[in-house]
Short mmCIF file of C-alpha atoms in Angstrom, two decimals:
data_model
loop_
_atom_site.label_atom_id
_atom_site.label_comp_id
_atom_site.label_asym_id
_atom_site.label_seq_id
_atom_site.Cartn_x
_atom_site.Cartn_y
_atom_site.Cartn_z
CA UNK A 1 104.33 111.05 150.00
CA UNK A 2 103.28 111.76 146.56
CA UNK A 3 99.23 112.80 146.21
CA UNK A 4 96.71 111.68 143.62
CA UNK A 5 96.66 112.63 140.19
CA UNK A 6 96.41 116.13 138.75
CA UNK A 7 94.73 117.02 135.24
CA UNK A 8 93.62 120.11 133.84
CA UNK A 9 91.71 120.28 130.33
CA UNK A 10 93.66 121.91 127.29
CA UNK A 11 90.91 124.64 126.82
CA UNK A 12 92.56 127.29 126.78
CA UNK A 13 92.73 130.82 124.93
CA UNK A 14 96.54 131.62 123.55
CA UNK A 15 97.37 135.07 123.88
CA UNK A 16 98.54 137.50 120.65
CA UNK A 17 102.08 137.05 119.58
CA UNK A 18 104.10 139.52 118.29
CA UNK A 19 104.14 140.09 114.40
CA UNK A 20 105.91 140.86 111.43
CA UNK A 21 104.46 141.67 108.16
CA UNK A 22 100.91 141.30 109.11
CA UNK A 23 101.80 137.53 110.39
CA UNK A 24 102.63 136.62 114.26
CA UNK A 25 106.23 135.22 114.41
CA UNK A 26 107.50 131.57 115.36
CA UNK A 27 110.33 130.56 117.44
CA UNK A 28 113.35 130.84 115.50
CA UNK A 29 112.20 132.84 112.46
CA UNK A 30 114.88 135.97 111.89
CA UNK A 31 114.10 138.72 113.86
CA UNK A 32 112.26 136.86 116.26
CA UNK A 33 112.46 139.26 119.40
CA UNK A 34 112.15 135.49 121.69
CA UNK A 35 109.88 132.47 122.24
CA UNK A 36 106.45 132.98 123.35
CA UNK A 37 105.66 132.96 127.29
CA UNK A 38 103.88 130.17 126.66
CA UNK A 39 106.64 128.23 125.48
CA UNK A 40 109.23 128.73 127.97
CA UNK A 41 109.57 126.28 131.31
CA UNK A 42 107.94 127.90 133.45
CA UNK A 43 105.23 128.18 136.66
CA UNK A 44 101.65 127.75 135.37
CA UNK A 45 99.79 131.39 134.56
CA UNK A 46 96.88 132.21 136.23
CA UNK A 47 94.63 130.65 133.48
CA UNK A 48 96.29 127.28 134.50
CA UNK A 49 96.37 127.79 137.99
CA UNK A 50 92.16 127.39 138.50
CA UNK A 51 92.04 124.51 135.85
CA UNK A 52 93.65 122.14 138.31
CA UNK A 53 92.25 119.84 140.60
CA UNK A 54 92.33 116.58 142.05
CA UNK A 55 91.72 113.54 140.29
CA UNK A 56 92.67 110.64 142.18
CA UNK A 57 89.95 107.66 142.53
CA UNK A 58 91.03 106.59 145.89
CA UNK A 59 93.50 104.06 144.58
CA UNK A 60 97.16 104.62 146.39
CA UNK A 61 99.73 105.32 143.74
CA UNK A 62 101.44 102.81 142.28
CA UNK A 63 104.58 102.21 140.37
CA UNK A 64 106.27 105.39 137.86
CA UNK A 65 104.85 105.04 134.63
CA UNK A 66 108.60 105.32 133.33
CA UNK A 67 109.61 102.33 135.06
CA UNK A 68 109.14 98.76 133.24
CA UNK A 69 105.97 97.31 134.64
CA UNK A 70 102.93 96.08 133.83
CA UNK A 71 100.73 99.30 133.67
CA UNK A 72 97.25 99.13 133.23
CA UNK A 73 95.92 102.85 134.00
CA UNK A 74 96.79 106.54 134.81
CA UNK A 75 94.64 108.65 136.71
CA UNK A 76 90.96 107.74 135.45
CA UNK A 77 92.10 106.27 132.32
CA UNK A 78 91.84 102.15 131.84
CA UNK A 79 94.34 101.11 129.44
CA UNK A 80 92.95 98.73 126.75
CA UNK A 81 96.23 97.86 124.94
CA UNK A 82 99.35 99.41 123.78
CA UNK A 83 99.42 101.26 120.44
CA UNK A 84 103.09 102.42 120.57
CA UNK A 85 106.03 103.36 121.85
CA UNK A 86 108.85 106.20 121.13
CA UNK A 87 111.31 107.69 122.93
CA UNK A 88 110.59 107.64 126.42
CA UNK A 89 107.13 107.25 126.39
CA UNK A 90 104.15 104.74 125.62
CA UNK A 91 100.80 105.56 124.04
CA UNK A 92 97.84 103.64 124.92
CA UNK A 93 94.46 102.79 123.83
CA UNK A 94 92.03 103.99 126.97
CA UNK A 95 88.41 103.86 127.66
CA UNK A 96 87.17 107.43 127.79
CA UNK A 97 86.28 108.87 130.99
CA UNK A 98 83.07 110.26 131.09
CA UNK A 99 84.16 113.60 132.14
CA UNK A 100 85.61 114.03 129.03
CA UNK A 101 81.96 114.63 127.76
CA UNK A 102 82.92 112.95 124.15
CA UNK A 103 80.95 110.61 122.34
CA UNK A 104 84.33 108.40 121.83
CA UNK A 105 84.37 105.20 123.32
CA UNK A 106 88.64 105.66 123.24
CA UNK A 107 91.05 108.04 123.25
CA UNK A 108 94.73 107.83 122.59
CA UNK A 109 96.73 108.84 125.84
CA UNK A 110 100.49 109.60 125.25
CA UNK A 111 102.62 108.81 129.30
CA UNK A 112 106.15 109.61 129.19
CA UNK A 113 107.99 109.93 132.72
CA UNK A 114 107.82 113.37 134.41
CA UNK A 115 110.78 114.57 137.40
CA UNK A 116 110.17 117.40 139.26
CA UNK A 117 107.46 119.75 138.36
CA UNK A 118 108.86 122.53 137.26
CA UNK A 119 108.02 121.84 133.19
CA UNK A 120 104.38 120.44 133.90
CA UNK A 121 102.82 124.04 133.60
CA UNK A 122 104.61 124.96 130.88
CA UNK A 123 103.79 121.54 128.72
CA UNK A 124 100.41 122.24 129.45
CA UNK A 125 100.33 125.64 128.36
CA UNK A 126 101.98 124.31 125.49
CA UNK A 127 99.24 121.33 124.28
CA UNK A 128 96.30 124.27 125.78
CA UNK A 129 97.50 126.80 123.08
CA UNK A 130 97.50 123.94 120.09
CA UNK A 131 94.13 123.10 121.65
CA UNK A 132 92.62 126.46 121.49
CA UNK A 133 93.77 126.43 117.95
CA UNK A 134 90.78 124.10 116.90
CA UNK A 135 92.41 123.14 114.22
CA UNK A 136 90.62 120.36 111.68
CA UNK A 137 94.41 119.65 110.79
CA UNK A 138 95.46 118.64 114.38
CA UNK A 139 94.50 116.21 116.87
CA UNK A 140 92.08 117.17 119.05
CA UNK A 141 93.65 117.30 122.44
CA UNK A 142 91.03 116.57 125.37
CA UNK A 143 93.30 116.32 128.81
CA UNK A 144 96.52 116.77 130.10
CA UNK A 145 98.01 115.51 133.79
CA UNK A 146 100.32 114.45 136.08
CA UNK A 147 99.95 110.88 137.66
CA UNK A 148 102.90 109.96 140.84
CA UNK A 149 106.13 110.22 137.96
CA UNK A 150 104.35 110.92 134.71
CA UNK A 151 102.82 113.02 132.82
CA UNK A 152 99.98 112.12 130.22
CA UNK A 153 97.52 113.87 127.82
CA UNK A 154 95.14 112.22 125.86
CA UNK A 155 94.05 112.92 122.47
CA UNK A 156 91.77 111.67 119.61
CA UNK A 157 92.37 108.11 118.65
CA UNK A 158 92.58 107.58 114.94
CA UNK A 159 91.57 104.02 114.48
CA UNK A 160 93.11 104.23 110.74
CA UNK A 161 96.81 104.49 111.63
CA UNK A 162 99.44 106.47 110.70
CA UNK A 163 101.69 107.38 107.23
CA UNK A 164 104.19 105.38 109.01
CA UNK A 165 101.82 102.38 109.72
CA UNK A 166 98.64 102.82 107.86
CA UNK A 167 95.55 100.29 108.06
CA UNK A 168 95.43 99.76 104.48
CA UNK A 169 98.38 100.15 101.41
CA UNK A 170 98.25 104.11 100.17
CA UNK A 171 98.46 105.53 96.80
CA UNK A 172 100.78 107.67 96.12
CA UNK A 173 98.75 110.54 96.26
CA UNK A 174 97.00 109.53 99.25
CA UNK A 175 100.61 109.76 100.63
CA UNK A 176 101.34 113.56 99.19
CA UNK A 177 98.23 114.97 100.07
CA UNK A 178 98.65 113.33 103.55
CA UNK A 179 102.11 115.07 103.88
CA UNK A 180 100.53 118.34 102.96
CA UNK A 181 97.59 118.42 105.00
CA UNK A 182 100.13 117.99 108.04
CA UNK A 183 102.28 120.63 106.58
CA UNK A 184 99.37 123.01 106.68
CA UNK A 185 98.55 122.00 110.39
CA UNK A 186 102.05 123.10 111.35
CA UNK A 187 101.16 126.54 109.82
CA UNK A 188 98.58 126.93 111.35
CA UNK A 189 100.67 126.13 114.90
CA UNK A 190 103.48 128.72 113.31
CA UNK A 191 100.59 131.27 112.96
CA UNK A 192 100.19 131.51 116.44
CA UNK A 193 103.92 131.43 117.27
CA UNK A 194 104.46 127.40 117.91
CA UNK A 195 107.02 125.21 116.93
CA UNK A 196 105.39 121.29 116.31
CA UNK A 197 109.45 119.98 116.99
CA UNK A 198 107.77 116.01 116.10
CA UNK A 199 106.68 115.74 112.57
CA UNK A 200 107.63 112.24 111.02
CA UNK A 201 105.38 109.78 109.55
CA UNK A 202 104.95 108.17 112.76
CA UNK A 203 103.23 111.49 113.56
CA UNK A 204 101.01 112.19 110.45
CA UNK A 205 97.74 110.47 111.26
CA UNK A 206 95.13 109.13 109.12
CA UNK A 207 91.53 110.44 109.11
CA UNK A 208 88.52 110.26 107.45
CA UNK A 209 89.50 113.60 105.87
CA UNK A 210 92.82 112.25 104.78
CA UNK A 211 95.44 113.28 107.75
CA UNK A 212 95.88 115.39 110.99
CA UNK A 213 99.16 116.13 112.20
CA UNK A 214 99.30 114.71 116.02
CA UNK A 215 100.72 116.57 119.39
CA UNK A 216 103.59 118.50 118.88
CA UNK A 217 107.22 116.96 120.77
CA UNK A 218 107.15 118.71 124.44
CA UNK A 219 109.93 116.86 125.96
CA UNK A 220 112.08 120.08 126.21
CA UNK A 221 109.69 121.51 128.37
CA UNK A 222 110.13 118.58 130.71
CA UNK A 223 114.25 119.16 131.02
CA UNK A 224 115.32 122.24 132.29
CA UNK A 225 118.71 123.59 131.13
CA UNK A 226 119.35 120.61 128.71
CA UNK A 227 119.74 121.54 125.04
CA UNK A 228 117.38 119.52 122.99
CA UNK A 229 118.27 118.43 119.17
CA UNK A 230 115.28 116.11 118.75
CA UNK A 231 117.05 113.24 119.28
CA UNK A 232 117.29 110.40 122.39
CA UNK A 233 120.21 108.60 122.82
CA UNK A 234 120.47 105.29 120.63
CA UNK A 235 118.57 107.16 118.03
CA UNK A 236 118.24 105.74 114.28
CA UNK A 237 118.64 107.24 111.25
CA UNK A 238 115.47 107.65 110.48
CA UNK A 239 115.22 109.93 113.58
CA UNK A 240 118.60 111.48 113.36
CA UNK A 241 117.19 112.40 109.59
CA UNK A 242 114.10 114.63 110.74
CA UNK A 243 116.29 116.70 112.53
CA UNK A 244 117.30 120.17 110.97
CA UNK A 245 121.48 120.33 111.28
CA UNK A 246 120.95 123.99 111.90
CA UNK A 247 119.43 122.71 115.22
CA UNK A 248 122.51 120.62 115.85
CA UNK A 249 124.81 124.02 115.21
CA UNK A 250 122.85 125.99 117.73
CA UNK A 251 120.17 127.71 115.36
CA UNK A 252 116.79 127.86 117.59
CA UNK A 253 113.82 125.68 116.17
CA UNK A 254 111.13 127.18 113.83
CA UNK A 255 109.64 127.38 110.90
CA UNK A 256 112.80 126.13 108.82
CA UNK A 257 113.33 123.23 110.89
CA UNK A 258 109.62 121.87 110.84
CA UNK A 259 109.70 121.99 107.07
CA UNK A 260 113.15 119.73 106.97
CA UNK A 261 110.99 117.42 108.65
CA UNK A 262 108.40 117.75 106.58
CA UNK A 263 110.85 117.28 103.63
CA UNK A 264 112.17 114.36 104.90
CA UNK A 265 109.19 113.06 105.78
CA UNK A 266 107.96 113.49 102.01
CA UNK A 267 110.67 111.63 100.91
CA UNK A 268 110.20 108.58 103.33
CA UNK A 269 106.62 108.57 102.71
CA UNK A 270 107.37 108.41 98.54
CA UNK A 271 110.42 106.24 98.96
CA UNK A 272 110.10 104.11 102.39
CA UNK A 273 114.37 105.09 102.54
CA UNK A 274 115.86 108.19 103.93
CA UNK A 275 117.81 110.55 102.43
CA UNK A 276 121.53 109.40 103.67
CA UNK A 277 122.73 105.63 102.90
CA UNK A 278 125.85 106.18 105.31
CA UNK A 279 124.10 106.85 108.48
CA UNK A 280 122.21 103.23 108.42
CA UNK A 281 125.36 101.13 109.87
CA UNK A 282 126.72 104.01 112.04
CA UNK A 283 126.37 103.91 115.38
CA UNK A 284 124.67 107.02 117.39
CA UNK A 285 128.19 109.12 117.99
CA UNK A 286 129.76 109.11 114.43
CA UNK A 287 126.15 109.24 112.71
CA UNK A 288 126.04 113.01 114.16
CA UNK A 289 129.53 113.41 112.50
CA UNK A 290 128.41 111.52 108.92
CA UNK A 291 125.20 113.64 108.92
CA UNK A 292 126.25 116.85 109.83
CA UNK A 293 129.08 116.75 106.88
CA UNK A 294 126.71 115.11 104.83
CA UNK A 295 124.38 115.68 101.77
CA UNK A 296 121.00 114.57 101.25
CA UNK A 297 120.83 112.27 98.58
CA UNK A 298 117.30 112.11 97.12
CA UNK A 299 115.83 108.84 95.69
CA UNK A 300 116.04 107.54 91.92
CA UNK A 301 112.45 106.75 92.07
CA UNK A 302 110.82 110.61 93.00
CA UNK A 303 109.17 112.18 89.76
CA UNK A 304 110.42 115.79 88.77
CA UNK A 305 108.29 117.80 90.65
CA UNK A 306 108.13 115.78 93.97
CA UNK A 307 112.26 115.51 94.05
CA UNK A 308 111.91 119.65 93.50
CA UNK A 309 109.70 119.77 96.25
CA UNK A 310 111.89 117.76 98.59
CA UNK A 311 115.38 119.37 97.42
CA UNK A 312 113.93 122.83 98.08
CA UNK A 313 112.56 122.18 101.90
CA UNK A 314 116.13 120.64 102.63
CA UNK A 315 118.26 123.48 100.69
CA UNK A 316 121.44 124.05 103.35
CA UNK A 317 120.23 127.41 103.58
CA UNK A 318 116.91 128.09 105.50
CA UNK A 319 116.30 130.99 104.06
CA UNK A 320 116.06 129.38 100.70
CA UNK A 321 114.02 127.08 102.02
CA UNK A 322 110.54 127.11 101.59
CA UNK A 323 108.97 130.68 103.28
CA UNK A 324 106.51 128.53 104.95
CA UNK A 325 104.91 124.97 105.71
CA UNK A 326 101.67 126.63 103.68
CA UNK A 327 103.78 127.14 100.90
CA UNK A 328 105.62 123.48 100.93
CA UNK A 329 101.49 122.12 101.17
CA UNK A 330 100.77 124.13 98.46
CA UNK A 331 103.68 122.59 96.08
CA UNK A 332 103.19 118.86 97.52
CA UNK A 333 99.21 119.72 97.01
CA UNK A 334 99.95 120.95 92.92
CA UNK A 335 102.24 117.38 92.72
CA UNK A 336 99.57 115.37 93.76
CA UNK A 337 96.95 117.26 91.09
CA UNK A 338 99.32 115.64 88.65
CA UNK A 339 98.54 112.19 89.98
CA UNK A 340 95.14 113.04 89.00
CA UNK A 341 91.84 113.32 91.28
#
């Protein structure tokens, strides 16, 4: 019979990583000896271990999250509405639990169906290192649990939307300096040897100090054995787009891959079209084919300086790509000085 809930808080301290050239290393950068611990599926450590405890309310469990049915809670979290979906999970808008100990009436709480439990301690390890990280550029992450078949974490909700579906119409250097401010939360997460694996506009949310750059994608940690691109089956363009081909030839994820995404993400966010017309009417199988033999083919409508910016983050080499996401914020952040402010 499956118990109550479990949760743990994402407070935890992320241990050194091994560096090179004064800098720690992220997954997939050369000479990367292998992925953090942390990163790896794997039983929780002993700093998880203690964190744990039951949560359940006395209500019997109910229906899998992952299941289609009318859901209107998980764990100690009352779902208020729906504020999206992507692939294979839902986020909702939740009252916060006063444990929590915020002043936030809501949080954001991401469910996505969990089997087995072998990648639990290792997504939580995962969302407690980008926690520790503190970051002003990421979401704050408050909780993280297991509920019957699912797995949530919950998060700061950011009432103003996202650079995919802002509140209110953006100028264009609200947009760049958006982009950029994510790009320098996913240094940060490089820094301390993470890879974010998400970043889209759907994932670049707006603040009152321009953007943060939300949770990074953990559904790898969830599948054990299964080789992970980024994408879900049925997957659009758009999607299929953020995706570094390296990844799709077998070249681990890192810091070349987030900045494609953030490249591509640029684009979108200047253009609102991707980078490759022929994948649009394809379906999933041959879109793989098209894009992997495929060019990116940068919009009419980008200035000098933001189509160099976006050319040189999706260069077919990732070594010639930009060194780092600090140093593609730093070119999108000189861009936007020329839009004045």
């Amino acid at each position: 019979m499956e118990g109550p809930a479990q949760r743990q808080p994402v407070r935890q301290r992320h241990p050194p990583q091994p560096s090179r050239g004064g800098r720690p290393l992220a997954a997939g950068d050369p000479g990367d000896p292998g992925p953090p611990a942390a990163r790896g599926p794997r039983a929780p450590g002993p700093a998880t271990a203690p964190l744990r405890h039951l949560a359940g309310d006395g209500r019997p469990p109910g229906l899998p999250l992952g299941v289609e049915a009318a859901v209107d809670r998980v764990a100690d979290y009352v779902f208020l509405r729906e504020l999206g979906r992507g692939e294979g999970s839902q986020v909702y808008l939740a009252r916060t639990p006063r444990r929590l100990g915020i002043a936030a009436d809501t949080v954001a709480v991401k469910v996505q169906p969990l089997t087995g439990d072998d990648g639990f301690g290792a997504l939580a390890d995962e969302l407690g290192l980008v926690a520790a990280l503190r970051s002003p550029r990421l979401v704050p992450l408050y909780d993280v649990g297991t509920d019957v078949a699912s797995v949530f974490y919950a998060m700061r909700h950011e009432a103003l939307g996202s650079l995919a579906a802002p509140t209110r119409d953006l100028t264009r250097r609200e947009r760049l300096l958006a982009v950029a401010r994510a790009a320098r939360g996913a240094h940060e997460m490089h820094e301390a040897g993470l890879v974010h694996r998400g970043i889209g506009a759907t994932n670049i949310l707006l603040d009152k100090d321009g953007a943060v750059l939300a949770e990074p994608a953990v559904g790898h940690l969830l599948t054990r054995g299964h080789t992970h691109s980024g994408l879900g089956t049925g997957a659009r363009a758009g999607r299929l787009e953020l995706v570094d081909p390296e990844l799709m030839r077998g070249r681990p994820a890192g810091r070349a891959s987030d900045i494609w995404a953030l490249g591509v993400t640029l684009h979108l966010a200047l253009t609102g079209h991707g980078l490759f017309p022929a994948l649009v009417s394809a379906d999933a199988f041959t879109a793989v084919r098209i894009y992997l033999r495929s060019h990116p083919e940068p919009g009419e409508d980008l200035s000098d300086g933001e189509r160099a910016v976006v050319v040189t983050a999706l260069h077919p080499d990732p070594a010639r790509r930009y060194r780092t996401a600090d140093d593609f914020a730093e070119a999108v952040e000189e861009v936007a000085r020329r839009h004045g402010g």
